mmCIF file of C-alpha atoms in Angstrom:
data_model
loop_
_atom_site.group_PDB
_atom_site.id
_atom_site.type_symbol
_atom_site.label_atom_id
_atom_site.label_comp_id
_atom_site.label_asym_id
_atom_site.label_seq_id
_atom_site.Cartn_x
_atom_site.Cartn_y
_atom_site.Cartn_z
ATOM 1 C CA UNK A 1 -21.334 13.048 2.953
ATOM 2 C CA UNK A 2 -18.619 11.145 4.396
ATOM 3 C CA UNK A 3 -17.787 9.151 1.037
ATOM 4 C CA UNK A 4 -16.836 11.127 -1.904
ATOM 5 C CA UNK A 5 -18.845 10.543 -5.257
ATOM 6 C CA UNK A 6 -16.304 9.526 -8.093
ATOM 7 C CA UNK A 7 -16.688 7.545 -11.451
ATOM 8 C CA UNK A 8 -19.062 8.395 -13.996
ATOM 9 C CA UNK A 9 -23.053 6.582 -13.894
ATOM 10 C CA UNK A 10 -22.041 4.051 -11.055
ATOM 11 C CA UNK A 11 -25.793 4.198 -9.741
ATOM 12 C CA UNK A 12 -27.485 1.199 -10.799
ATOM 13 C CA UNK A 13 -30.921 0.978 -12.789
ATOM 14 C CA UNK A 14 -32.463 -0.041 -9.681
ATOM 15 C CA UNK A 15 -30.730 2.985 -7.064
ATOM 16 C CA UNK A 16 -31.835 5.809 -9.406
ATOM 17 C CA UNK A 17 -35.444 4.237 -10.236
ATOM 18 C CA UNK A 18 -35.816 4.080 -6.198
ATOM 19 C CA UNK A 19 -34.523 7.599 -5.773
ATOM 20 C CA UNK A 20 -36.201 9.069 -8.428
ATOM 21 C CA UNK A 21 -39.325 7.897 -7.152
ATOM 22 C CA UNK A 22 -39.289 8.815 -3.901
ATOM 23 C CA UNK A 23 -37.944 12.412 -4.901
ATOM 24 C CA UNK A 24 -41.227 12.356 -7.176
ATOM 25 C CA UNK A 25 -43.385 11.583 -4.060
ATOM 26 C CA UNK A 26 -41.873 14.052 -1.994
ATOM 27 C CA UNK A 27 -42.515 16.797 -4.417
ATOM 28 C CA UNK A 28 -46.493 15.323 -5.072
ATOM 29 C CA UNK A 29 -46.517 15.683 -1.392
ATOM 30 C CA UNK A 30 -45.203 18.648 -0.464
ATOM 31 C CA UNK A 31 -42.378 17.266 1.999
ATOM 32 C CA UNK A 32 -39.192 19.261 2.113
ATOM 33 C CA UNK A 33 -36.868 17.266 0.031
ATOM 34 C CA UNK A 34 -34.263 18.119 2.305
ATOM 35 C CA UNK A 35 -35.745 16.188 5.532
ATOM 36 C CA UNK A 36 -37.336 13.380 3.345
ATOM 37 C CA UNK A 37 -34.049 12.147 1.730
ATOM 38 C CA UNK A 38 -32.331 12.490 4.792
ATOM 39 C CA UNK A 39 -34.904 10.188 5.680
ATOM 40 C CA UNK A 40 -34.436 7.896 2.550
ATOM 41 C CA UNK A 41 -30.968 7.653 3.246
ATOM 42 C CA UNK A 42 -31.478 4.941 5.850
ATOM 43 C CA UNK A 43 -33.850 3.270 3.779
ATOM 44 C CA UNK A 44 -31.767 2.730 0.602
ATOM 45 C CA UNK A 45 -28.268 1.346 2.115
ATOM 46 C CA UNK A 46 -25.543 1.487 -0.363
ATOM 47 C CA UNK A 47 -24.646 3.840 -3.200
ATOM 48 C CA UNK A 48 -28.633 5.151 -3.781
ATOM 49 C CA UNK A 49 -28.627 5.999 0.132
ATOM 50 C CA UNK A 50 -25.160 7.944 -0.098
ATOM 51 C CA UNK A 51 -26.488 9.740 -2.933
ATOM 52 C CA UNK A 52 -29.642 10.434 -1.251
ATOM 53 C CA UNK A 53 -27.413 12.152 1.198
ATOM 54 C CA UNK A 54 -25.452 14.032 -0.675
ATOM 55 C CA UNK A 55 -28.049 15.796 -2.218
ATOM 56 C CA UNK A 56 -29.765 16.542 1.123
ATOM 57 C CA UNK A 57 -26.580 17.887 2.423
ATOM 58 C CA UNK A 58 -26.024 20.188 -0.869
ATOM 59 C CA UNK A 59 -29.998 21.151 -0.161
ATOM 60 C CA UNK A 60 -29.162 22.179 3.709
ATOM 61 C CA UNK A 61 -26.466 24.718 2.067
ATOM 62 C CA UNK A 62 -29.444 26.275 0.055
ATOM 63 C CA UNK A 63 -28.656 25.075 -3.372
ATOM 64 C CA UNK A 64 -31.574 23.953 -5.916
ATOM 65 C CA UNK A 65 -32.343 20.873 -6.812
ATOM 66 C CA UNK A 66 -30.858 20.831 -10.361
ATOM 67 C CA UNK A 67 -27.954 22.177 -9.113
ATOM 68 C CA UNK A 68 -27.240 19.815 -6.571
ATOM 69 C CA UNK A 69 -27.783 17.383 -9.434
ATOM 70 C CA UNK A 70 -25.573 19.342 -11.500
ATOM 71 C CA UNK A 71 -22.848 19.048 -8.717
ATOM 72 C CA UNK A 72 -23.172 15.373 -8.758
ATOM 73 C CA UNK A 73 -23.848 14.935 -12.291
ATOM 74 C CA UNK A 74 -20.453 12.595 -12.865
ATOM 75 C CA UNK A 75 -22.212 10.014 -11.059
ATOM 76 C CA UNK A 76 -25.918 10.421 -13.241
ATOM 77 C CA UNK A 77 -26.585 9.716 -16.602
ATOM 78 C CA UNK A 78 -27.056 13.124 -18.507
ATOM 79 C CA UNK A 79 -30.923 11.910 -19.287
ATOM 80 C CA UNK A 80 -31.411 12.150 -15.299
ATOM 81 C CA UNK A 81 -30.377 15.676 -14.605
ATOM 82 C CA UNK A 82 -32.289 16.820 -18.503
ATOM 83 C CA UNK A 83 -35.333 15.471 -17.439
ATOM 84 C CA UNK A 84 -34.717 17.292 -13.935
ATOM 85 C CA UNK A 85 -33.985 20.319 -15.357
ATOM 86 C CA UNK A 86 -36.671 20.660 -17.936
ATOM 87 C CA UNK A 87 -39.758 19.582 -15.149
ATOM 88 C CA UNK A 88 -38.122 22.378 -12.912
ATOM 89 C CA UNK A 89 -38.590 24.657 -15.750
ATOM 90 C CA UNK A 90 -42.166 23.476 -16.407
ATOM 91 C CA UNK A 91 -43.095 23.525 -12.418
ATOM 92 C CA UNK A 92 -44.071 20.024 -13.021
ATOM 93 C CA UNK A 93 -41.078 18.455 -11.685
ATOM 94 C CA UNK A 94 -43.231 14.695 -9.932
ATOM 95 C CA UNK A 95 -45.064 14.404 -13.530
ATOM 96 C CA UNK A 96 -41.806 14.532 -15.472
ATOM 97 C CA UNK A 97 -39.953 12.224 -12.622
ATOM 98 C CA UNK A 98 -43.168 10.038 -13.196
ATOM 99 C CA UNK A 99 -42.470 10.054 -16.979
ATOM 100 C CA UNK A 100 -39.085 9.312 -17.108
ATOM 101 C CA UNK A 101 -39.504 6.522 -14.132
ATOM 102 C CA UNK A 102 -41.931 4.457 -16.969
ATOM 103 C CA UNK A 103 -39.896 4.270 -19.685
ATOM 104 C CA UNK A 104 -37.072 3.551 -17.032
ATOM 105 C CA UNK A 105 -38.944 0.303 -15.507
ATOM 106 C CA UNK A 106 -39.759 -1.143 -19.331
ATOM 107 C CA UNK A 107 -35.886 -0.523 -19.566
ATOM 108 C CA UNK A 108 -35.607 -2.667 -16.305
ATOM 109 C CA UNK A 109 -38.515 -4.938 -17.339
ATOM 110 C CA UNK A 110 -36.429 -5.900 -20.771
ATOM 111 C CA UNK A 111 -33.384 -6.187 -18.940
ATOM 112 C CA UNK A 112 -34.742 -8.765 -16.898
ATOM 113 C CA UNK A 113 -36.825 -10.652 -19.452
ATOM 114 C CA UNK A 114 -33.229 -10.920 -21.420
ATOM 115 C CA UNK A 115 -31.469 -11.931 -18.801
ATOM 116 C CA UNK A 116 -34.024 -14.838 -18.131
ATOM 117 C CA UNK A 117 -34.167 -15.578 -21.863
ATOM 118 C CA UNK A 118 -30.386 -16.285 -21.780
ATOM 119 C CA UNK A 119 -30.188 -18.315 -19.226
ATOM 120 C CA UNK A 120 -31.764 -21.858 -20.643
ATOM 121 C CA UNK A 121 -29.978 -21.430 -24.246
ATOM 122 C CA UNK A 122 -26.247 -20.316 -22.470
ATOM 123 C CA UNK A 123 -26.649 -23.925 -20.572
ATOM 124 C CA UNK A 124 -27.650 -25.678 -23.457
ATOM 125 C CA UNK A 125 -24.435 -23.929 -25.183
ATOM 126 C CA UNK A 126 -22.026 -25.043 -22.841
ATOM 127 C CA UNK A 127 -23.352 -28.351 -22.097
ATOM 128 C CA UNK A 128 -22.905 -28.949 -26.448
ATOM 129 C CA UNK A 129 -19.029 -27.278 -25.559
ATOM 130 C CA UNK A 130 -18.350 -30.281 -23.021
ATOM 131 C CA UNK A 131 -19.998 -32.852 -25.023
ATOM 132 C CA UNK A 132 -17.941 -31.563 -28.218
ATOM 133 C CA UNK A 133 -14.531 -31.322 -25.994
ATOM 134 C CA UNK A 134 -15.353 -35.154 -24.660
ATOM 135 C CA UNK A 135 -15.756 -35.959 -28.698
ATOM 136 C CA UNK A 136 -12.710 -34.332 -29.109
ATOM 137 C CA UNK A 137 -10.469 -35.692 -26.458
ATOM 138 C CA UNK A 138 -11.667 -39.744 -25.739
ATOM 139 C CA UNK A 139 -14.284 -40.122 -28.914
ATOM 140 C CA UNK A 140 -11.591 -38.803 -31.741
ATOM 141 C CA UNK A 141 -8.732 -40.632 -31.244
ATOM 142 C CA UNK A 142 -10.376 -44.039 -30.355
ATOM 143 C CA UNK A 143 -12.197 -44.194 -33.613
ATOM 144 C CA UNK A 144 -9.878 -42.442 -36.169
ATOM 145 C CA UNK A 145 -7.861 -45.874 -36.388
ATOM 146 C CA UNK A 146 -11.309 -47.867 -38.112
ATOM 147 C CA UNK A 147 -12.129 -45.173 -40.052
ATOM 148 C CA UNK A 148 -8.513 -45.378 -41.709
ATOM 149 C CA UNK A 149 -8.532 -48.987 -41.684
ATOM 150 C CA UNK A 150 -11.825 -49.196 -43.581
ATOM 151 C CA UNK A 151 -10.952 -46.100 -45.479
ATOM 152 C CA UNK A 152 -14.249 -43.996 -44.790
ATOM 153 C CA UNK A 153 -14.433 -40.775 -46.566
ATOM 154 C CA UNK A 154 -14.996 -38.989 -43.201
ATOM 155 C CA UNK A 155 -11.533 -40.024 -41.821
ATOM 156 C CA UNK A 156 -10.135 -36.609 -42.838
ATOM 157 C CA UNK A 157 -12.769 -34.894 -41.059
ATOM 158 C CA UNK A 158 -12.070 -36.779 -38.263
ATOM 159 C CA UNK A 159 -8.235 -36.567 -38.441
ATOM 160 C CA UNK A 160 -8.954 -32.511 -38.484
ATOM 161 C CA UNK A 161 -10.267 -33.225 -34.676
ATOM 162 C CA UNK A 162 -7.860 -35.502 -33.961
ATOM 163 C CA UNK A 163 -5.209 -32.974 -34.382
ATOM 164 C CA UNK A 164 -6.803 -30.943 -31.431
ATOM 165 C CA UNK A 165 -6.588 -33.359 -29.146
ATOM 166 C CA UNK A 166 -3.243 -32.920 -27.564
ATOM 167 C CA UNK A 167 -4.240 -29.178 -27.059
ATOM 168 C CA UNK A 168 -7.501 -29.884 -25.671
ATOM 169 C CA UNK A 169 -6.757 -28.810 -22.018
ATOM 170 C CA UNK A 170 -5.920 -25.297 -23.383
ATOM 171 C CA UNK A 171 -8.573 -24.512 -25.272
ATOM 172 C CA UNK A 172 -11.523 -26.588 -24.160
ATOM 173 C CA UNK A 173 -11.771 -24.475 -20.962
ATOM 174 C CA UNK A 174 -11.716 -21.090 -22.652
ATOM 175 C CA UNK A 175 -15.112 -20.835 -24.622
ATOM 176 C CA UNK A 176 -16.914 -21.384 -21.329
ATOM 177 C CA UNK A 177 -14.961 -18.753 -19.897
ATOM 178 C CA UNK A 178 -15.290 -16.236 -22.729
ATOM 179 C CA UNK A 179 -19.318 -17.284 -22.806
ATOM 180 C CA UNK A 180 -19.765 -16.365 -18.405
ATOM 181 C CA UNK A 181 -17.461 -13.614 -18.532
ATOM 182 C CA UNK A 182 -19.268 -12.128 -21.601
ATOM 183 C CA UNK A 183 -22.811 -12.882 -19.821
ATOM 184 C CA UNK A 184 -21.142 -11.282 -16.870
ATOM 185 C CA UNK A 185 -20.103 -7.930 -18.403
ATOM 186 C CA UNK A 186 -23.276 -7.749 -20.069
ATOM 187 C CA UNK A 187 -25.185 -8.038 -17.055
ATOM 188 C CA UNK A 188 -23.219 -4.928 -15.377
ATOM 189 C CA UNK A 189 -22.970 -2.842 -18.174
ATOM 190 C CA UNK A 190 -26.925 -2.996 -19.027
ATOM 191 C CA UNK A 191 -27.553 -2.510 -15.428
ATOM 192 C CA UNK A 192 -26.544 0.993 -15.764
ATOM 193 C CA UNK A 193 -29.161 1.598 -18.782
ATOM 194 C CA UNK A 194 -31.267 4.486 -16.943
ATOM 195 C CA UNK A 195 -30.305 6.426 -19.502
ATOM 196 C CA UNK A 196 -32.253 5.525 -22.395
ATOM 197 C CA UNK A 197 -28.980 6.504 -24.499
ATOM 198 C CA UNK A 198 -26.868 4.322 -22.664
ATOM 199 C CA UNK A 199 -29.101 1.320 -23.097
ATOM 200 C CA UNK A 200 -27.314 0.128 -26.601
ATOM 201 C CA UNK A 201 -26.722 -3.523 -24.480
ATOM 202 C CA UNK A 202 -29.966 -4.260 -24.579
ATOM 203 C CA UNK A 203 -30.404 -3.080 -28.145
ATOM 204 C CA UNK A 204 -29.013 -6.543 -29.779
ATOM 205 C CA UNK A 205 -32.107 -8.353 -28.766
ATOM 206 C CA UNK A 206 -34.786 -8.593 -31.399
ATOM 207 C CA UNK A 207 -37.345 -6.171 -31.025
ATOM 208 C CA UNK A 208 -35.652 -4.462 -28.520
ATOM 209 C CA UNK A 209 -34.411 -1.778 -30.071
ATOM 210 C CA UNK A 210 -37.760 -0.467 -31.514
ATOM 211 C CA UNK A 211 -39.128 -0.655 -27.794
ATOM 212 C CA UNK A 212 -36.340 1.513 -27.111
ATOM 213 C CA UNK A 213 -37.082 3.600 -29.771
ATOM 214 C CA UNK A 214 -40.734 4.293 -28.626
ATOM 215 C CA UNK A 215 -39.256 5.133 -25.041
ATOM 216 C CA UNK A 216 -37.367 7.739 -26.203
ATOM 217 C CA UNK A 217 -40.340 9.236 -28.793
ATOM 218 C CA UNK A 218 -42.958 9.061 -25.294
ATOM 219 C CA UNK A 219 -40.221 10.536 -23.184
ATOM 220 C CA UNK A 220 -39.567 13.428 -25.372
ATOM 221 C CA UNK A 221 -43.078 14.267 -26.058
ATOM 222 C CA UNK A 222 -43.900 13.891 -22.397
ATOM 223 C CA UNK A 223 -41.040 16.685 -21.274
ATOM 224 C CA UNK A 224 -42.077 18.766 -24.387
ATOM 225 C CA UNK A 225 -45.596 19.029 -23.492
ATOM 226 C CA UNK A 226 -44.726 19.760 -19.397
ATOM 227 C CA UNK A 227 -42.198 22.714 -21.219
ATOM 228 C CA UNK A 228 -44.748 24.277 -23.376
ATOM 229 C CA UNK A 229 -47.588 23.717 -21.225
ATOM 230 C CA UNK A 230 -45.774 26.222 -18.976
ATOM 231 C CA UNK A 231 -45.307 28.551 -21.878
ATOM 232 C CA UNK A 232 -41.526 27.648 -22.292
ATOM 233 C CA UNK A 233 -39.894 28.710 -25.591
ATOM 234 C CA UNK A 234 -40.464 26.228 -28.358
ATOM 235 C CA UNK A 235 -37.061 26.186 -29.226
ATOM 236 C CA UNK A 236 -35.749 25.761 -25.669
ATOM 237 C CA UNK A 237 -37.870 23.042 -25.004
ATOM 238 C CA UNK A 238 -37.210 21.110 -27.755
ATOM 239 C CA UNK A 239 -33.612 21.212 -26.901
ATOM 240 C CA UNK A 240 -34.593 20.574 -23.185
ATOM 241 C CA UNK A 241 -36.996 17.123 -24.352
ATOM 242 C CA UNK A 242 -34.849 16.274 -26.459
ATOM 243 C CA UNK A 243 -31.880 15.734 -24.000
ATOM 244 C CA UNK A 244 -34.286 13.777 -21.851
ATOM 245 C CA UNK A 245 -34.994 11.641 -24.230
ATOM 246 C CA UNK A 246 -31.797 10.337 -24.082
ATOM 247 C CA UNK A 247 -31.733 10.400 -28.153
ATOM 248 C CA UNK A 248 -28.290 11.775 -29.224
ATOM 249 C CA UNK A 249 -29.669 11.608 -33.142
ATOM 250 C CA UNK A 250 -33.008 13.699 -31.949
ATOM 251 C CA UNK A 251 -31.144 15.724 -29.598
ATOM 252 C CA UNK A 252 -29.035 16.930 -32.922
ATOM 253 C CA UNK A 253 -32.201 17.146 -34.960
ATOM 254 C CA UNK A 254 -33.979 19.040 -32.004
ATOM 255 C CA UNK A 255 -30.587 21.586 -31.755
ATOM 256 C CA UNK A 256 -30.861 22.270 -35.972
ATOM 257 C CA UNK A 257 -34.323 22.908 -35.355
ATOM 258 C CA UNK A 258 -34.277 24.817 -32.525
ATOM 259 C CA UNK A 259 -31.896 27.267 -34.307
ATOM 260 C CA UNK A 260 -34.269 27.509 -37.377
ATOM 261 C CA UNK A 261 -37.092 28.035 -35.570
ATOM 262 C CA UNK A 262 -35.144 31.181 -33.184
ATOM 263 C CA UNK A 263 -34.326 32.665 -36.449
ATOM 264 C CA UNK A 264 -37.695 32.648 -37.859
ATOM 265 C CA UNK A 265 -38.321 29.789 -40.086
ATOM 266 C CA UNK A 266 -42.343 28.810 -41.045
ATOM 267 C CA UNK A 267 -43.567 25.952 -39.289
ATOM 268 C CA UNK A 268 -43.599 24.143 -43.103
ATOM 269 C CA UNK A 269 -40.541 23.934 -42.925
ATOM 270 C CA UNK A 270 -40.121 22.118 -39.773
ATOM 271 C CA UNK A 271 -40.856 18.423 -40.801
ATOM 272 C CA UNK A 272 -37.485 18.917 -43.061
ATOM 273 C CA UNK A 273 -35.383 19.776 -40.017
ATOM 274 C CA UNK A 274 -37.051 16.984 -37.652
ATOM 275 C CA UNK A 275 -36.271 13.547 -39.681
ATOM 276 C CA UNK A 276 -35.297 11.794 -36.353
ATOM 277 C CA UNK A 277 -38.242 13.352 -34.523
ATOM 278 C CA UNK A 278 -41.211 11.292 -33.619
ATOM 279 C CA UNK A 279 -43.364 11.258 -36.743
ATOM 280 C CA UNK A 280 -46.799 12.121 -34.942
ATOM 281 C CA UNK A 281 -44.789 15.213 -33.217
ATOM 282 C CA UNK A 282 -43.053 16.675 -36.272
ATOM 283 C CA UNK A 283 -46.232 16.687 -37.819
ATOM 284 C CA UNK A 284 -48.004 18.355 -34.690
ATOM 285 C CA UNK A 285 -45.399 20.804 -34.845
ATOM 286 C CA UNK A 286 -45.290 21.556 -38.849
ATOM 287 C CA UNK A 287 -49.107 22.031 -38.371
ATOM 288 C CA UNK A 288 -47.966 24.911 -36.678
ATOM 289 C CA UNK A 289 -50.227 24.666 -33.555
ATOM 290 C CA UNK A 290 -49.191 26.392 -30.075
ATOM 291 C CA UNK A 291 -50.266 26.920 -26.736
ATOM 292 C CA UNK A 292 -53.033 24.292 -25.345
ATOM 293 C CA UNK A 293 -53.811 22.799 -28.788
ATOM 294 C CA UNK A 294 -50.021 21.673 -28.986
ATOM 295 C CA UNK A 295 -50.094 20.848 -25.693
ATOM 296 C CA UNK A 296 -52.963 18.374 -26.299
ATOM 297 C CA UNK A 297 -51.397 17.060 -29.012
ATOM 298 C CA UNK A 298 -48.338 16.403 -27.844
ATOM 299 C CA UNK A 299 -49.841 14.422 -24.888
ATOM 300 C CA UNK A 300 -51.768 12.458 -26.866
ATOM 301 C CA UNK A 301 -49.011 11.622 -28.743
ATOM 302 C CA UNK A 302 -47.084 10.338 -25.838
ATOM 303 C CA UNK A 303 -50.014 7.798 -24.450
ATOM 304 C CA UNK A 304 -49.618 6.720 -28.027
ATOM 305 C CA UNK A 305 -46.154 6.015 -27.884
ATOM 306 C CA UNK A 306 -46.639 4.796 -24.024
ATOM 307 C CA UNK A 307 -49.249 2.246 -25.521
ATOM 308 C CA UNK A 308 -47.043 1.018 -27.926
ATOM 309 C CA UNK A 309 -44.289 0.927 -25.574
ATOM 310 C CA UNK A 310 -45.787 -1.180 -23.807
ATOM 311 C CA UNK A 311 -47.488 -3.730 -26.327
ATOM 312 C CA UNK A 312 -43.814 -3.657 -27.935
ATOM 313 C CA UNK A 313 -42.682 -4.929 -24.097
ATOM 314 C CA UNK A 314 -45.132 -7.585 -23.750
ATOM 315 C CA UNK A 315 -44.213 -9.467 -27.326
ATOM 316 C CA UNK A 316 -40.177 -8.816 -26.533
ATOM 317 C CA UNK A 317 -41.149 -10.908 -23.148
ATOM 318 C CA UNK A 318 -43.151 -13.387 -24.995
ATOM 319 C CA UNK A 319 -41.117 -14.191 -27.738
ATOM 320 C CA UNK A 320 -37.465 -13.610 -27.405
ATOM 321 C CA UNK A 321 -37.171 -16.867 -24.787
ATOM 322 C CA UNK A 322 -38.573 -18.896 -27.828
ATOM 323 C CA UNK A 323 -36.037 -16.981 -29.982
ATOM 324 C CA UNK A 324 -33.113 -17.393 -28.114
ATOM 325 C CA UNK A 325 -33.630 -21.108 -27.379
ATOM 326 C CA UNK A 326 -34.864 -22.226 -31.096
ATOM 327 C CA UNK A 327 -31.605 -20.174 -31.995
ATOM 328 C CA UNK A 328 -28.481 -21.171 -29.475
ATOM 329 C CA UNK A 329 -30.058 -24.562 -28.033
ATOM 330 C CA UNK A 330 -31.171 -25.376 -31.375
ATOM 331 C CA UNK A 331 -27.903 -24.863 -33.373
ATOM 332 C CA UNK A 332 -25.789 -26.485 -31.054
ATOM 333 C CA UNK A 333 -27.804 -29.405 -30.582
ATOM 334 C CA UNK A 334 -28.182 -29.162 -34.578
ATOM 335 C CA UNK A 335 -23.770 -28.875 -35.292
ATOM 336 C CA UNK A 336 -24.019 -31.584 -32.255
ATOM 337 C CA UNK A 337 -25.913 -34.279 -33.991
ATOM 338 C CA UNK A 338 -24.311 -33.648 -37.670
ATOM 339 C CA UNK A 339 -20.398 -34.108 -35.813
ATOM 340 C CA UNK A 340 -21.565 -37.537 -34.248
ATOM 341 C CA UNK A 341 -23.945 -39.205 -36.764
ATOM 342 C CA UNK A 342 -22.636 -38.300 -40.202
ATOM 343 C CA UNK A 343 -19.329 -40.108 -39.480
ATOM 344 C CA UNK A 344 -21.128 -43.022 -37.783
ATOM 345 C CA UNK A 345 -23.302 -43.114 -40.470
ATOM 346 C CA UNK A 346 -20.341 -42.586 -43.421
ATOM 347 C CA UNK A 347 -18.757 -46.065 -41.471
ATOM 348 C CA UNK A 348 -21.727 -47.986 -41.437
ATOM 349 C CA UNK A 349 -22.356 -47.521 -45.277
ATOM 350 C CA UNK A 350 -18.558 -48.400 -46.003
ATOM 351 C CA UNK A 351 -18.683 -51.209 -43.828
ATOM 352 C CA UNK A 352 -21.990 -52.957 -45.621
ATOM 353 C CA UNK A 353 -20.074 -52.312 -48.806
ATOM 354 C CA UNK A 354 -17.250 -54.042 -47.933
#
């Protein structure tokens, strides 16, 4: 490659969902990897195609996939090169890839569906900001002077404003600027969520977080059931899903159990060591089934958790554009309305008094 790699995850949602896709059709195929993403290289222009490159130059020198990944792995988030490494273990690498590529795009999909929720309420924001700065500077100090005169109880509140007035040009500008650069930031930091772990700035949205939730519980019982399938250790592969997952709580859970379970600890006594474990899995596992019963299970389990994954993505789309809009536009327009009519309306009693 001519262009070193440096920085750590600066491969974009979209760049790793393309490569990891076509890296999962090459391997369904039975293409070399080498020659096809040499191939995908001039395809994918920009930091995917370099990347594609690099690993087709570390596969020309003989190395392995995962440890051309490995070699890289300052550039991917640690949920990539897990989720690599366990389906190389399994010999099931394009199913895992597949996996991992659809809880990625309802990652991408709820990215996007914030991103357009935000957009109507942010305008609504700062078109209330310039309205409240014009009250400030021209509306303020032309009416303080009757509301003295006629002594209306919201003169104070009024002379609070009034006293913000000569600053106005300093800070009226800065709220809008705070709002687009935090939009901004938001926008490039959350465009980086591949890794499921990583994906905390999409987490503040309501119901997001349990869709993330279920993304990590299909994820984990997807890898696990590829791993034991293909008669991996228990305990390794629950330390090897786990890491996919992207789950640092479950990867913790998954290391405590994986311990217990090497030193010889009954299956009963698993469900106490799993608490951050998928609930349908720890059970699968304290029932103490192996080979292609757990296997069953486990996959059953993660069309479950797929299912719900995606039922939970289809109400977040649905719904948080209402809730953002009844909550931002409707609050400003709400503080809006109260600034301007309780004083006008304060004056107009005092003055049919008088």
């Amino acid at each position: 490659m001519v262009e070193s790699l440096t920085g750590r995850n600066s491969y974009s949602l979209d760049d790793l969902l393309a490569l990891n896709d076509e890296i999962a059709a090459l391997v369904r195929s039975g293409v070399p990897l080498e020659s096809g993403l040499r191939a995908f290289e001039h395809e994918l222009p920009g930091r995917g195609g370099r990347l594609a490159a690099e690993l087709a130059d570390r596969l020309a020198r003989g190395e392995q996939l995962d440890g051309a990944l490995l070699a890289v792995r300052s550039e991917l988030p640690e949920l990539y090169v897990s989720v690599v490494t366990a389906g190389l273990k399994s010999g099931r690498l394009a199913a895992a890839l597949e996996g991992l590529a659809s809880a990625a795009r309802r990652i991408a999909e709820l990215r996007q569906v914030t991103a357009t929720a935000m957009i109507y309420p942010v305008v609504v924001f700062l078109l209330g900001w310039g309205l409240f700065v014009g009250f400030v500077a021209f509306f303020v100090p032309r009416v303080l002077p009757g509301f003295r005169d006629f002594r209306v109880s919201s003169a104070t509140f009024i002379g609070w404003f009034a006293d913000l007035a000569p600053s106005v040009a300093w800070w009226g500008p800065v709220v809008p600027i705070v709002i687009l650069l935090a939009v901004a930031v938001w926008w490039r930091q959350s465009q980086r969520a591949m890794s499921l772990g990583q994906a905390r700035w999409l987490a503040w949205a309501p119901g997001a977080r349990r869709l993330l939730h279920l993304c990590h519980a299909a994820t984990f019982a997807d890898v696990l059931a590829l791993l034991v399938d293909q008669r991996v250790p228990l305990g390794e592969g629950l330390r090897l899903a786990a890491a996919a997952s992207g789950d640092r709580r479950m990867a913790a859970d998954a290391q405590a159990l994986a311990s217990a379970i090497e030193s010889g600890v009954q299956p009963r006594e698993y469900v106490s060591l799993a608490g951050r474990f998928p609930p349908m899995v720890a059970w699968f596992l304290a029932a103490g089934q192996e080979g292609a019963v757990l296997v069953s299970a486990l996959r059953h389990a993660a069309a479950s958790y797929h299912e719900r994954a995606r039922q939970r993505a289809e109400a977040v789309q649905t719904f948080l554009p209402m809730f953002l809009t009844l909550l931002i536009g409707g609050t400003t327009v709400l503080a809006y309305a109260l600034l301007l009519f309780v004083p006008w309306v304060n004056l107009l009693k005092t003055v049919s008094v008088q």
